[in-house]
Amino acid sequence: MNAHQERALPSSTSAIGNKTATSALWKRIKQHRWHYLFILPMLVLFLMFSIWPMVGSWYYAFFDWDGTGRPTNFIGFANFIEIYTDPGFWNAFKITFSFAISNVCIQLPLALIVAVILNHPAVKGRNIYRLLIFLPVISTTAVVGIVFVILLNPLGGPINDVLLKTGLIDSPINFLGSQKLALPTLLVISLWKSFGTPLIYWLAGLQTIPAELYEAAKIDGAGAVQRFTRITIPLLVPIGIIIVLLTFIGNLHPFDLVKTMTEGGPVKSTDVIDTYIYRYAFETTEYSSTRYGFASAAGIVFSMAVFLIVLVQAGVMKKVRPDKGGQSA
């Protein structure tokens, strides 16, 4: 065998290997063709309503387009530059993140405490309590918003009537019409509405902790607080990071609650990124038409900010692992 044949042999072997792998792949696809057929509708819908909107947003963001017809007025990065210099966008950006961070900081510790209580075998009827707490989660947020608009109405609303009759206030409170009270009011309603979700997460995490650890700690003389700080919290750290991320991302999109209750008002004091984008994409005024391209650019800027947060969380996850949590316990 000459040198040329020796050099050709590896490439021939590689080609044969690739052909064999391709043949095996097609054989496997043919073998499971019914499985692929059943998931095909889901894949088509995923491409239509998830992948294409994301790709389309990147395309439309470079046009001055009102959402009708085909975009033709290419303006490059002008939309992104305008977003960067728009105080309204950064106001909505700040409110969105402050709303989400406040939810996480208030909701997660409270949900953990309630989860620890409901996870204790001595609590009777704990499954009923879990159900009652989780019921608001499965209710429609838009309906919840409309109901609370009626309840909080300063003109004859049940909540103001009760406060007036009990003498707690001298005049009706306009919870949703005050710049100082509107956002805290939405935050409280959001906390109540979604409280069951982190509660279920924490309960799932607590049930992975062996009961023997608590029994051994109790025999050694550890009190309830010590068992909580030395066993429960360290072992919940890995799953807690995931819960923080899921809760934070979930609270970045309070569109349905804000839209039905305040529509971003009063004076943009509850304007979040979702309502900001919606206003430019779908609402017209006597002074301007819809700006779908600008709204797409705003959505991209916001999604990139969230993506950076996910990257940071991924870095934290690499440092905090289940085995480390167990060792710290």
XYZ file of C-alpha atoms in Angstrom:
329
model
C 0.000 0.000 0.000
C 1.531 3.319 -1.051
C 1.477 6.598 0.861
C -1.449 8.003 -1.154
C -3.611 4.963 -0.338
C -2.678 5.231 3.335
C -3.833 8.866 3.402
C -7.083 8.015 1.603
C -7.936 5.166 3.972
C -8.987 7.276 6.979
C -11.246 9.491 4.884
C -12.851 6.414 3.304
C -13.386 4.882 6.734
C -14.920 8.150 7.952
C -17.266 8.287 4.968
C -18.369 4.708 5.585
C -18.931 5.491 9.273
C -21.032 8.560 8.441
C -23.096 6.565 5.969
C -23.674 3.849 8.541
C -24.692 6.403 11.175
C -27.096 8.087 8.747
C -28.592 4.728 7.822
C -29.036 3.845 11.487
C -30.688 7.221 12.139
C -33.202 6.802 9.335
C -33.885 3.267 10.505
C -34.580 4.558 13.990
C -36.847 7.327 12.655
C -38.753 4.790 10.567
C -39.071 2.509 13.572
C -40.568 5.303 15.703
C -42.466 7.082 12.929
C -45.766 6.940 14.846
C -44.166 8.615 17.842
C -42.947 11.464 15.664
C -46.341 11.693 14.016
C -48.062 12.189 17.372
C -45.692 14.977 18.450
C -45.838 16.676 15.038
C -48.856 18.907 15.904
C -47.067 20.150 19.015
C -43.905 20.870 17.024
C -45.872 22.761 14.370
C -47.655 24.875 16.996
C -44.362 25.484 18.803
C -42.760 26.710 15.598
C -45.766 28.895 14.727
C -46.404 30.496 18.117
C -42.982 30.424 19.811
C -40.082 30.211 17.374
C -41.532 32.317 14.563
C -42.628 35.221 16.824
C -39.111 35.361 18.279
C -37.476 35.318 14.853
C -40.049 37.761 13.498
C -39.449 40.199 16.355
C -35.768 40.422 15.501
C -36.681 41.082 11.866
C -39.383 43.690 12.551
C -37.230 45.528 15.105
C -35.144 46.993 12.274
C -38.148 48.537 10.493
C -40.424 51.498 11.062
C -43.569 49.390 10.721
C -47.127 49.801 11.966
C -47.974 46.081 11.825
C -49.985 46.150 8.583
C -48.748 44.930 5.228
C -45.108 44.095 4.679
C -42.371 46.104 6.422
C -40.466 48.168 3.874
C -39.026 51.154 5.729
C -35.717 49.742 6.992
C -34.217 52.014 9.683
C -31.458 49.840 11.125
C -30.799 50.357 14.834
C -32.936 53.505 15.103
C -35.585 51.748 17.206
C -32.983 50.496 19.659
C -31.405 53.944 19.915
C -34.799 55.506 20.606
C -35.510 52.911 23.301
C -32.170 53.664 24.931
C -33.045 57.358 25.132
C -36.721 56.919 26.063
C -37.403 57.678 29.768
C -40.731 55.854 29.479
C -39.020 52.574 28.656
C -36.608 52.826 31.577
C -39.454 53.782 33.896
C -41.331 50.630 32.857
C -38.084 48.650 33.078
C -37.470 49.854 36.656
C -41.057 49.186 37.748
C -41.036 45.695 36.220
C -37.858 44.633 37.982
C -38.800 46.271 41.287
C -42.175 44.500 41.118
C -40.516 41.122 40.460
C -37.781 41.583 43.076
C -40.309 42.687 45.700
C -42.396 39.616 44.968
C -39.400 37.336 45.387
C -38.132 39.000 48.584
C -41.538 38.963 50.279
C -43.170 35.869 48.851
C -40.419 33.250 49.079
C -39.577 33.599 52.803
C -43.278 33.629 53.728
C -43.987 30.653 51.465
C -41.081 28.738 53.029
C -42.369 29.360 56.562
C -45.898 28.286 55.607
C -44.501 25.239 53.765
C -42.541 24.158 56.851
C -45.707 24.452 58.952
C -47.885 22.567 56.451
C -45.218 19.900 56.020
C -45.309 19.030 59.725
C -47.263 15.795 60.334
C -48.835 17.222 63.495
C -50.860 19.770 61.469
C -54.339 18.352 60.926
C -56.108 19.001 57.630
C -52.917 20.294 56.024
C -53.997 19.065 52.584
C -57.093 21.245 52.826
C -54.968 24.269 53.708
C -52.686 23.558 50.767
C -55.701 23.403 48.450
C -57.168 26.664 49.754
C -53.849 28.475 49.358
C -53.346 27.109 45.851
C -56.850 27.926 44.579
C -56.018 31.550 43.591
C -53.182 30.252 41.389
C -55.560 28.363 39.113
C -58.020 31.258 38.874
C -57.821 33.578 35.866
C -55.680 36.618 36.627
C -57.785 38.941 34.471
C -60.923 37.921 36.373
C -59.116 38.428 39.680
C -58.106 41.910 38.516
C -61.663 42.859 37.575
C -63.021 41.570 40.894
C -60.490 43.595 42.879
C -61.246 46.714 40.837
C -64.829 46.399 42.097
C -63.750 45.595 45.667
C -61.320 48.530 45.827
C -63.628 51.091 44.236
C -63.490 54.257 46.361
C -67.144 54.972 45.530
C -69.076 52.237 47.292
C -66.475 49.474 47.083
C -66.856 46.794 49.796
C -63.318 47.251 51.166
C -63.686 51.015 51.630
C -67.153 50.520 53.133
C -65.771 48.115 55.746
C -62.882 50.430 56.594
C -65.249 53.408 56.942
C -67.776 51.545 59.092
C -65.081 50.252 61.436
C -63.643 53.748 61.812
C -60.196 52.820 60.498
C -60.380 55.590 57.894
C -62.258 58.893 57.703
C -62.565 59.075 53.913
C -62.430 56.504 51.075
C -59.000 55.476 49.829
C -58.397 55.464 46.091
C -56.077 52.450 46.060
C -55.720 52.285 42.275
C -55.883 56.026 41.572
C -53.019 57.065 43.815
C -49.459 57.128 42.468
C -48.158 56.044 45.872
C -50.673 53.255 46.503
C -51.344 51.775 43.051
C -48.146 49.719 42.710
C -48.137 48.426 46.334
C -51.797 47.459 45.879
C -50.957 45.474 42.748
C -48.043 43.871 44.591
C -50.248 42.694 47.465
C -52.812 41.224 45.067
C -50.059 39.537 43.068
C -48.581 38.061 46.270
C -51.959 36.615 47.228
C -52.685 35.365 43.718
C -49.395 33.499 43.158
C -48.501 32.537 46.738
C -49.445 28.900 46.160
C -46.819 28.347 43.454
C -43.646 28.835 45.557
C -45.444 27.086 48.411
C -45.755 23.929 46.303
C -42.114 24.255 45.221
C -40.940 24.499 48.827
C -43.131 21.587 49.887
C -41.609 19.458 47.143
C -38.138 20.408 48.340
C -38.956 19.722 52.007
C -40.213 16.249 51.208
C -36.806 15.313 49.769
C -35.130 15.868 53.155
C -34.865 12.581 55.107
C -36.827 12.614 58.371
C -33.945 10.754 60.031
C -31.846 13.929 59.930
C -34.406 15.810 62.002
C -34.768 12.913 64.421
C -31.004 12.663 64.907
C -30.721 16.422 65.436
C -33.560 16.335 67.940
C -31.834 13.561 69.893
C -28.651 15.657 69.948
C -30.634 18.462 71.576
C -31.157 20.769 68.587
C -34.213 22.982 68.867
C -36.716 23.820 66.131
C -34.823 26.950 65.069
C -31.500 25.092 64.950
C -32.992 22.265 62.908
C -34.407 24.816 60.492
C -31.171 26.789 60.091
C -28.730 23.836 60.187
C -30.698 21.219 58.207
C -33.651 22.652 56.304
C -32.086 25.758 54.800
C -28.728 24.207 53.710
C -30.458 21.255 52.040
C -32.934 23.555 50.287
C -30.262 25.870 48.848
C -29.859 24.033 45.476
C -33.589 23.804 44.778
C -34.060 27.250 46.318
C -31.952 28.831 43.581
C -34.254 27.309 40.969
C -37.334 28.479 42.887
C -35.947 32.012 43.050
C -35.332 32.026 39.299
C -38.770 30.603 38.414
C -40.554 33.009 40.768
C -38.572 35.987 39.525
C -39.188 35.230 35.832
C -42.855 34.501 36.514
C -43.307 37.929 38.115
C -41.639 39.780 35.246
C -44.865 39.556 33.243
C -47.788 40.910 35.304
C -49.506 42.148 32.147
C -52.988 40.719 32.748
C -53.163 42.052 36.314
C -51.842 45.523 35.444
C -53.903 45.805 32.264
C -57.206 44.961 33.930
C -56.641 47.048 37.070
C -54.657 50.200 36.174
C -53.555 49.969 32.511
C -50.191 51.303 33.645
C -51.578 54.346 35.435
C -51.954 56.608 37.187
C -49.338 58.696 35.366
C -47.384 55.556 34.375
C -46.730 54.691 38.039
C -47.622 51.034 37.363
C -46.456 50.877 33.761
C -44.510 47.630 33.233
C -42.636 46.435 30.151
C -45.596 44.333 29.012
C -48.033 47.270 29.015
C -45.362 49.498 27.460
C -44.907 47.071 24.555
C -48.655 46.501 24.216
C -49.337 50.234 24.026
C -46.924 50.763 21.131
C -47.844 47.560 19.302
C -51.645 47.640 19.429
C -52.991 50.985 20.639
C -53.550 53.975 18.367
C -54.168 57.588 19.300
C -55.144 60.701 17.375
C -51.469 61.657 17.348
C -49.775 58.379 16.387
C -50.449 54.963 14.889
C -49.180 51.629 16.125
C -45.414 51.085 16.099
C -44.948 47.349 15.838
C -41.260 47.572 14.941
C -40.514 49.767 17.949
C -42.455 47.421 20.238
C -40.485 44.452 18.872
C -37.222 46.222 19.654
C -38.404 46.954 23.195
C -39.259 43.294 23.698
C -35.814 42.250 22.476
C -34.010 44.641 24.820
C -36.019 43.360 27.765
C -35.547 39.695 26.830
C -31.792 40.213 26.575
C -31.768 41.652 30.101
C -33.637 38.590 31.368
C -31.231 36.345 29.459
C -28.284 37.928 31.264
C -29.970 37.186 34.582
C -30.383 33.548 33.553
C -26.674 33.388 32.718
C -25.812 34.732 36.162
C -28.120 32.170 37.735
C -26.453 29.395 35.738
C -23.086 30.492 37.113
C -24.448 30.387 40.656
C -25.904 26.931 40.036
C -22.444 25.606 39.127
C -21.067 26.797 42.449
C -23.971 25.617 44.593
C -24.565 21.910 44.051
C -26.662 19.373 45.957
C -23.583 17.640 47.397
C -22.298 20.974 48.749
C -25.665 21.678 50.285
C -25.551 18.293 51.974
C -22.057 18.887 53.330
C -22.989 22.235 54.788
C -25.829 20.550 56.663
